[in-house]
Amino acid sequence: MSKKVYYRYNEQSGSYERVFPSRRSRWLATLGHALVSLTLGAGVFFLLNGVVDLPKERMLRSENVRLNDELEVLNARMDAAQRVMADLADRDNNFYRVMMQADRISDSKRYAGLERQALGSLSDKSLAGTLNEKMNLLEREIVVQSQSFDELRRLALTRADRLSHIPAIQPVSEAKLKQMASGYGRRVDPVYGTVKFHEGMDFACDIGTPVYATGDGTVTAADWHSGYGNRIDINHGFGYTTRYAHLSKISVKPGQQVKRGDLIGLSGNTGKSTGPHVHYEVRLKDVPQNPVNYYFYDLTPEEYAAMIRHAENAGHVMD
């Protein structure tokens, strides 16, 4: 392409003279052309990027949404797994290790300084980092819990006699149980209307329902006792005792040896009671324990889970 040639009319000479642009003019012209080209290019880019949805971009956005959804599902599953581990840790410390008279596992050892994370409004990168931390925590908990179970298994093999004495069944057969009237914890007294700590569990059942010893032991009391009515106390050794109250009949005597599952009396409505039931307590070194942790021999996992739900939600105390 030929270069453009510019002329200017000279009035004095009456002729046209060729004009040669200065170097500065040529640079300015070149720069102007470049700016126009860049502006047009940027406009086309933003138009395509913001308005026109290219197939590759649609695919990448769809893939990003899918991956983010998978991360959130994985996070929910991780939270559920951590809740299960928390339940195992609670039972490990508050029942299995108590039963075997083993030291509790401290949080510093169980979690090794790792902290639980909660999912909030996080970017994909932050969410991935949170999931990685949760996985580290879960792996640590699994290792510690596995080691704990190995230790408890060794203790169980060397202390077999202890297992037969520890309370491990319900005092009333599941088939005879009408409902869980009240669980362990703070409740409103049905007679006085004041808040008190309920030291056992109430099993609502018909009068005359068989009541069984929940572990091997020696009967230490079998008589009438104030608000408990007809009650039976059993010393199981290893620091454990149980109490069965509001009975209609007592079938054992003080000093008598009993085995787990032996019939010791019949349910009733004696003493300070507002309806037919059996009040049952478990104590370790004379400290009340939550009986719900001591039904591991005669309940299926499903029945045990239902028992916990009923005990937590039951608020009607019968004694």
Tab-separated table of C-alpha atoms in Angstrom:
chain	number	residue	atom	x	y	z
A	1	MET	CA	0.000	0.000	0.000
A	2	SER	CA	1.431	3.410	-1.055
A	3	LYS	CA	1.994	6.072	1.559
A	4	LYS	CA	-0.290	9.078	1.583
A	5	VAL	CA	1.266	12.327	0.325
A	6	TYR	CA	0.041	15.670	1.685
A	7	TYR	CA	0.277	19.121	-0.054
A	8	ARG	CA	-0.310	22.671	1.134
A	9	TYR	CA	-1.136	25.728	-1.090
A	10	ASN	CA	1.374	28.581	-0.897
A	11	GLU	CA	-0.387	31.885	-1.576
A	12	GLN	CA	2.816	33.787	-2.125
A	13	SER	CA	4.136	31.469	-4.810
A	14	GLY	CA	0.705	30.510	-6.080
A	15	SER	CA	1.614	26.840	-6.114
A	16	TYR	CA	1.174	23.656	-4.057
A	17	GLU	CA	4.063	22.493	-1.921
A	18	ARG	CA	4.563	19.037	-0.491
A	19	VAL	CA	4.222	18.765	3.336
A	20	PHE	CA	6.533	16.459	5.279
A	21	PRO	CA	5.073	15.600	8.836
A	22	SER	CA	7.409	15.953	11.793
A	23	ARG	CA	8.599	12.907	13.731
A	24	ARG	CA	6.449	13.968	16.701
A	25	SER	CA	3.362	14.121	14.520
A	26	ARG	CA	4.066	10.686	13.128
A	27	TRP	CA	4.451	9.216	16.680
A	28	LEU	CA	1.254	10.832	17.845
A	29	ALA	CA	-0.612	9.475	14.852
A	30	THR	CA	0.765	5.991	15.462
A	31	LEU	CA	-0.127	6.172	19.153
A	32	GLY	CA	-3.639	7.306	18.328
A	33	HIS	CA	-4.146	4.384	15.982
A	34	ALA	CA	-2.846	1.995	18.664
A	35	LEU	CA	-5.192	3.392	21.335
A	36	VAL	CA	-8.159	3.094	19.010
A	37	SER	CA	-7.233	-0.515	18.267
A	38	LEU	CA	-6.829	-1.363	21.968
A	39	THR	CA	-10.130	0.285	22.854
A	40	LEU	CA	-11.954	-1.622	20.147
A	41	GLY	CA	-10.276	-4.879	21.212
A	42	ALA	CA	-11.148	-4.411	24.878
A	43	GLY	CA	-14.714	-3.583	23.984
A	44	VAL	CA	-15.044	-6.724	21.906
A	45	PHE	CA	-13.476	-8.823	24.742
A	46	PHE	CA	-15.800	-7.537	27.432
A	47	LEU	CA	-18.759	-7.878	25.105
A	48	LEU	CA	-17.952	-11.515	24.458
A	49	ASN	CA	-17.102	-12.227	28.114
A	50	GLY	CA	-20.105	-10.499	29.661
A	51	VAL	CA	-22.818	-10.976	27.101
A	52	VAL	CA	-21.939	-13.887	24.892
A	53	ASP	CA	-21.873	-17.178	26.857
A	54	LEU	CA	-19.237	-19.285	25.184
A	55	PRO	CA	-19.628	-23.112	25.377
A	56	LYS	CA	-16.310	-23.542	27.196
A	57	GLU	CA	-17.232	-20.932	29.797
A	58	ARG	CA	-20.651	-22.519	30.341
A	59	MET	CA	-18.968	-25.870	30.896
A	60	LEU	CA	-16.455	-24.419	33.379
A	61	ARG	CA	-19.160	-22.624	35.364
A	62	SER	CA	-21.287	-25.757	35.495
A	63	GLU	CA	-18.301	-27.808	36.631
A	64	ASN	CA	-17.508	-25.248	39.343
A	65	VAL	CA	-21.075	-25.371	40.689
A	66	ARG	CA	-20.988	-29.173	40.699
A	67	LEU	CA	-17.680	-29.280	42.566
A	68	ASN	CA	-18.895	-26.762	45.147
A	69	ASP	CA	-22.050	-28.835	45.732
A	70	GLU	CA	-19.920	-31.928	46.227
A	71	LEU	CA	-17.745	-30.063	48.728
A	72	GLU	CA	-20.802	-29.017	50.742
A	73	VAL	CA	-22.177	-32.578	50.722
A	74	LEU	CA	-18.778	-33.866	51.832
A	75	ASN	CA	-18.708	-31.250	54.583
A	76	ALA	CA	-22.137	-32.386	55.835
A	77	ARG	CA	-20.983	-36.015	55.841
A	78	MET	CA	-17.820	-35.014	57.703
A	79	ASP	CA	-19.908	-33.216	60.341
A	80	ALA	CA	-22.096	-36.324	60.763
A	81	ALA	CA	-19.002	-38.515	61.163
A	82	GLN	CA	-17.607	-36.138	63.790
A	83	ARG	CA	-20.891	-36.289	65.724
A	84	VAL	CA	-20.659	-40.092	65.760
A	85	MET	CA	-17.079	-39.873	66.993
A	86	ALA	CA	-18.139	-37.399	69.688
A	87	ASP	CA	-20.790	-39.882	70.900
A	88	LEU	CA	-18.209	-42.673	70.967
A	89	ALA	CA	-15.783	-40.476	72.897
A	90	ASP	CA	-18.499	-39.578	75.417
A	91	ARG	CA	-19.434	-43.220	76.045
A	92	ASP	CA	-15.769	-44.190	76.133
A	93	ASN	CA	-14.945	-41.663	78.868
A	94	ASN	CA	-18.192	-41.766	80.845
A	95	PHE	CA	-19.032	-45.455	80.732
A	96	TYR	CA	-16.441	-47.884	79.380
A	97	ARG	CA	-13.505	-46.283	81.178
A	98	VAL	CA	-15.553	-45.748	84.316
A	99	MET	CA	-16.606	-49.394	84.202
A	100	MET	CA	-13.003	-50.558	83.837
A	101	GLN	CA	-11.764	-47.926	86.309
A	102	ALA	CA	-9.406	-46.593	83.657
A	103	ASP	CA	-8.358	-42.949	83.383
A	104	ARG	CA	-10.373	-40.724	81.060
A	105	ILE	CA	-8.757	-39.622	77.799
A	106	SER	CA	-8.188	-35.868	77.963
A	107	ASP	CA	-9.278	-33.577	75.133
A	108	SER	CA	-5.670	-32.543	74.585
A	109	LYS	CA	-4.741	-36.159	73.887
A	110	ARG	CA	-7.898	-37.008	71.958
A	111	TYR	CA	-7.753	-33.991	69.652
A	112	ALA	CA	-4.029	-33.172	69.813
A	113	GLY	CA	-4.632	-29.423	69.584
A	114	LEU	CA	-6.879	-29.706	66.524
A	115	GLU	CA	-10.087	-27.677	66.592
A	116	ARG	CA	-13.479	-28.444	65.126
A	117	GLN	CA	-14.482	-26.260	62.178
A	118	ALA	CA	-17.933	-24.982	61.253
A	119	LEU	CA	-18.988	-24.295	57.660
A	120	GLY	CA	-19.995	-20.707	57.066
A	121	SER	CA	-19.910	-18.520	53.972
A	122	LEU	CA	-16.604	-19.733	52.601
A	123	SER	CA	-14.922	-19.543	49.241
A	124	ASP	CA	-14.140	-22.776	47.433
A	125	LYS	CA	-10.516	-22.543	48.560
A	126	SER	CA	-11.495	-21.887	52.192
A	127	LEU	CA	-14.058	-24.704	52.130
A	128	ALA	CA	-11.480	-27.142	50.801
A	129	GLY	CA	-9.084	-26.066	53.564
A	130	THR	CA	-11.781	-26.529	56.209
A	131	LEU	CA	-12.557	-30.019	54.958
A	132	ASN	CA	-8.877	-30.894	55.098
A	133	GLU	CA	-8.710	-29.770	58.742
A	134	LYS	CA	-11.838	-31.754	59.583
A	135	MET	CA	-10.343	-34.836	57.962
A	136	ASN	CA	-7.173	-34.411	60.029
A	137	LEU	CA	-9.277	-34.175	63.182
A	138	LEU	CA	-11.400	-37.196	62.292
A	139	GLU	CA	-8.337	-39.301	61.487
A	140	ARG	CA	-6.831	-38.322	64.850
A	141	GLU	CA	-10.035	-39.225	66.709
A	142	ILE	CA	-10.276	-42.592	64.959
A	143	VAL	CA	-6.689	-43.478	65.890
A	144	VAL	CA	-7.169	-42.473	69.546
A	145	GLN	CA	-10.517	-44.277	69.814
A	146	SER	CA	-9.097	-47.433	68.236
A	147	GLN	CA	-6.213	-47.404	70.728
A	148	SER	CA	-8.693	-46.864	73.560
A	149	PHE	CA	-10.784	-49.863	72.518
A	150	ASP	CA	-7.636	-52.001	72.346
A	151	GLU	CA	-6.768	-50.947	75.883
A	152	LEU	CA	-10.314	-51.624	77.133
A	153	ARG	CA	-10.281	-55.064	75.484
A	154	ARG	CA	-7.077	-55.937	77.360
A	155	LEU	CA	-8.640	-54.749	80.608
A	156	ALA	CA	-11.813	-56.759	79.940
A	157	LEU	CA	-9.846	-59.954	79.359
A	158	THR	CA	-8.052	-59.528	82.666
A	159	ARG	CA	-11.145	-58.447	84.604
A	160	ALA	CA	-13.835	-60.874	83.416
A	161	ASP	CA	-15.294	-61.183	86.911
A	162	ARG	CA	-15.944	-57.438	86.981
A	163	LEU	CA	-18.184	-57.638	83.894
A	164	SER	CA	-20.616	-60.052	85.532
A	165	HIS	CA	-21.039	-57.735	88.524
A	166	ILE	CA	-21.459	-54.412	86.718
A	167	PRO	CA	-25.136	-53.441	86.133
A	168	ALA	CA	-25.759	-54.136	82.444
A	169	ILE	CA	-29.472	-54.795	81.797
A	170	GLN	CA	-32.796	-53.079	82.413
A	171	PRO	CA	-34.527	-53.967	85.692
A	172	VAL	CA	-37.771	-54.466	83.753
A	173	SER	CA	-38.105	-56.489	80.566
A	174	GLU	CA	-38.480	-54.384	77.432
A	175	ALA	CA	-41.602	-56.382	76.553
A	176	LYS	CA	-43.250	-55.412	79.871
A	177	LEU	CA	-42.270	-51.753	79.715
A	178	LYS	CA	-45.130	-49.354	78.995
A	179	GLN	CA	-43.028	-46.231	78.656
A	180	MET	CA	-40.024	-44.355	79.984
A	181	ALA	CA	-41.694	-42.046	82.502
A	182	SER	CA	-38.649	-40.002	83.382
A	183	GLY	CA	-34.941	-39.992	82.804
A	184	TYR	CA	-31.914	-38.990	84.837
A	185	GLY	CA	-31.394	-35.294	85.581
A	186	ARG	CA	-33.175	-32.205	86.871
A	187	ARG	CA	-36.957	-32.634	86.952
A	188	VAL	CA	-40.000	-31.078	88.619
A	189	ASP	CA	-41.128	-33.051	91.707
A	190	PRO	CA	-44.688	-34.327	91.026
A	191	VAL	CA	-45.753	-33.930	94.667
A	192	TYR	CA	-43.977	-30.778	95.877
A	193	GLY	CA	-43.667	-28.991	92.530
A	194	THR	CA	-40.033	-28.036	93.138
A	195	VAL	CA	-37.104	-28.664	90.814
A	196	LYS	CA	-34.878	-31.499	92.008
A	197	PHE	CA	-32.228	-33.812	90.629
A	198	HIS	CA	-33.725	-37.170	89.665
A	199	GLU	CA	-30.978	-39.672	90.495
A	200	GLY	CA	-32.377	-42.592	88.514
A	201	MET	CA	-34.855	-43.613	85.835
A	202	ASP	CA	-38.551	-44.414	86.178
A	203	PHE	CA	-39.944	-47.406	84.256
A	204	ALA	CA	-43.738	-47.251	83.943
A	205	CYS	CA	-45.287	-50.755	84.025
A	206	ASP	CA	-48.242	-52.628	85.511
A	207	ILE	CA	-48.208	-53.497	89.196
A	208	GLY	CA	-46.772	-56.986	89.613
A	209	THR	CA	-44.305	-56.755	86.702
A	210	PRO	CA	-41.147	-58.818	87.416
A	211	VAL	CA	-38.098	-56.823	88.508
A	212	TYR	CA	-34.644	-58.327	87.913
A	213	ALA	CA	-31.164	-57.832	89.379
A	214	THR	CA	-29.074	-56.036	86.780
A	215	GLY	CA	-25.750	-57.563	87.850
A	216	ASP	CA	-24.255	-60.115	90.225
A	217	GLY	CA	-24.045	-58.928	93.816
A	218	THR	CA	-25.197	-59.085	97.423
A	219	VAL	CA	-28.514	-57.718	98.682
A	220	THR	CA	-27.729	-55.086	101.340
A	221	ALA	CA	-31.276	-53.809	101.965
A	222	ALA	CA	-34.755	-55.206	101.298
A	223	ASP	CA	-37.338	-53.244	103.278
A	224	TRP	CA	-39.538	-50.168	103.467
A	225	HIS	CA	-37.615	-46.905	103.132
A	226	SER	CA	-39.422	-43.587	103.469
A	227	GLY	CA	-40.318	-42.082	100.061
A	228	TYR	CA	-38.891	-45.079	98.200
A	229	GLY	CA	-41.545	-47.422	99.591
A	230	ASN	CA	-40.518	-51.055	99.254
A	231	ARG	CA	-36.944	-50.894	98.039
A	232	ILE	CA	-34.035	-53.237	97.352
A	233	ASP	CA	-30.363	-52.235	97.393
A	234	ILE	CA	-27.697	-54.473	95.848
A	235	ASN	CA	-23.942	-54.125	96.277
A	236	HIS	CA	-22.239	-55.391	93.106
A	237	GLY	CA	-18.684	-54.820	94.243
A	238	PHE	CA	-16.098	-52.775	92.359
A	239	GLY	CA	-17.790	-49.650	93.745
A	240	TYR	CA	-21.192	-50.311	92.114
A	241	THR	CA	-24.598	-50.381	93.842
A	242	THR	CA	-28.152	-50.368	92.465
A	243	ARG	CA	-31.525	-49.467	93.969
A	244	TYR	CA	-35.023	-50.663	92.972
A	245	ALA	CA	-37.909	-48.744	94.570
A	246	HIS	CA	-41.742	-48.492	94.879
A	247	LEU	CA	-42.076	-52.292	94.666
A	248	SER	CA	-45.286	-54.165	95.513
A	249	LYS	CA	-43.329	-57.246	96.612
A	250	ILE	CA	-39.786	-57.996	97.770
A	251	SER	CA	-38.512	-61.487	96.912
A	252	VAL	CA	-34.997	-61.381	98.403
A	253	LYS	CA	-33.422	-60.889	101.828
A	254	PRO	CA	-30.402	-58.898	103.046
A	255	GLY	CA	-27.179	-60.901	102.645
A	256	GLN	CA	-28.609	-62.972	99.780
A	257	GLN	CA	-26.360	-63.507	96.743
A	258	VAL	CA	-28.021	-62.773	93.387
A	259	LYS	CA	-27.019	-63.173	89.753
A	260	ARG	CA	-27.775	-60.878	86.856
A	261	GLY	CA	-31.328	-61.638	85.670
A	262	ASP	CA	-32.540	-63.130	88.988
A	263	LEU	CA	-36.086	-62.166	89.996
A	264	ILE	CA	-35.837	-59.926	93.071
A	265	GLY	CA	-39.344	-58.443	93.345
A	266	LEU	CA	-42.440	-57.086	91.640
A	267	SER	CA	-43.177	-53.527	90.532
A	268	GLY	CA	-45.685	-51.461	92.474
A	269	ASN	CA	-46.841	-48.024	93.569
A	270	THR	CA	-45.564	-47.782	97.160
A	271	GLY	CA	-43.976	-44.803	98.908
A	272	LYS	CA	-43.990	-41.342	97.303
A	273	SER	CA	-45.244	-42.458	93.939
A	274	THR	CA	-47.855	-41.080	91.546
A	275	GLY	CA	-48.356	-44.230	89.493
A	276	PRO	CA	-47.231	-47.849	89.004
A	277	HIS	CA	-43.547	-47.930	88.105
A	278	VAL	CA	-40.038	-48.984	89.142
A	279	HIS	CA	-37.512	-46.355	90.184
A	280	TYR	CA	-34.002	-47.579	89.329
A	281	GLU	CA	-30.648	-46.094	90.355
A	282	VAL	CA	-27.018	-46.939	89.577
A	283	ARG	CA	-24.250	-45.572	91.811
A	284	LEU	CA	-20.484	-45.758	91.493
A	285	LYS	CA	-18.659	-45.077	94.766
A	286	ASP	CA	-21.974	-43.655	96.002
A	287	VAL	CA	-22.137	-41.109	93.156
A	288	PRO	CA	-25.331	-41.340	91.047
A	289	GLN	CA	-24.721	-42.433	87.455
A	290	ASN	CA	-26.976	-42.083	84.424
A	291	PRO	CA	-28.558	-45.570	84.180
A	292	VAL	CA	-29.026	-45.177	80.426
A	293	ASN	CA	-25.326	-46.026	80.049
A	294	TYR	CA	-25.836	-49.426	81.715
A	295	TYR	CA	-28.180	-51.335	79.375
A	296	PHE	CA	-25.619	-52.706	76.938
A	297	TYR	CA	-26.398	-56.421	77.436
A	298	ASP	CA	-30.103	-56.667	76.652
A	299	LEU	CA	-30.846	-53.889	74.139
A	300	THR	CA	-30.208	-53.819	70.413
A	301	PRO	CA	-28.543	-50.670	69.020
A	302	GLU	CA	-31.960	-49.517	67.806
A	303	GLU	CA	-33.579	-50.110	71.205
A	304	TYR	CA	-30.678	-48.402	72.951
A	305	ALA	CA	-30.984	-45.318	70.695
A	306	ALA	CA	-34.728	-45.191	71.385
A	307	MET	CA	-34.066	-45.509	75.119
A	308	ILE	CA	-31.714	-42.516	75.038
A	309	ARG	CA	-34.264	-40.413	73.121
A	310	HIS	CA	-37.024	-41.308	75.578
A	311	ALA	CA	-34.828	-40.647	78.597
A	312	GLU	CA	-33.782	-37.231	77.289
A	313	ASN	CA	-37.304	-36.157	76.391
A	314	ALA	CA	-39.195	-37.689	79.320
A	315	GLY	CA	-39.998	-35.034	81.854
A	316	HIS	CA	-42.799	-36.604	83.917
A	317	VAL	CA	-41.354	-37.786	87.224
A	318	MET	CA	-43.430	-40.390	89.060
A	319	ASP	CA	-41.716	-40.224	92.481
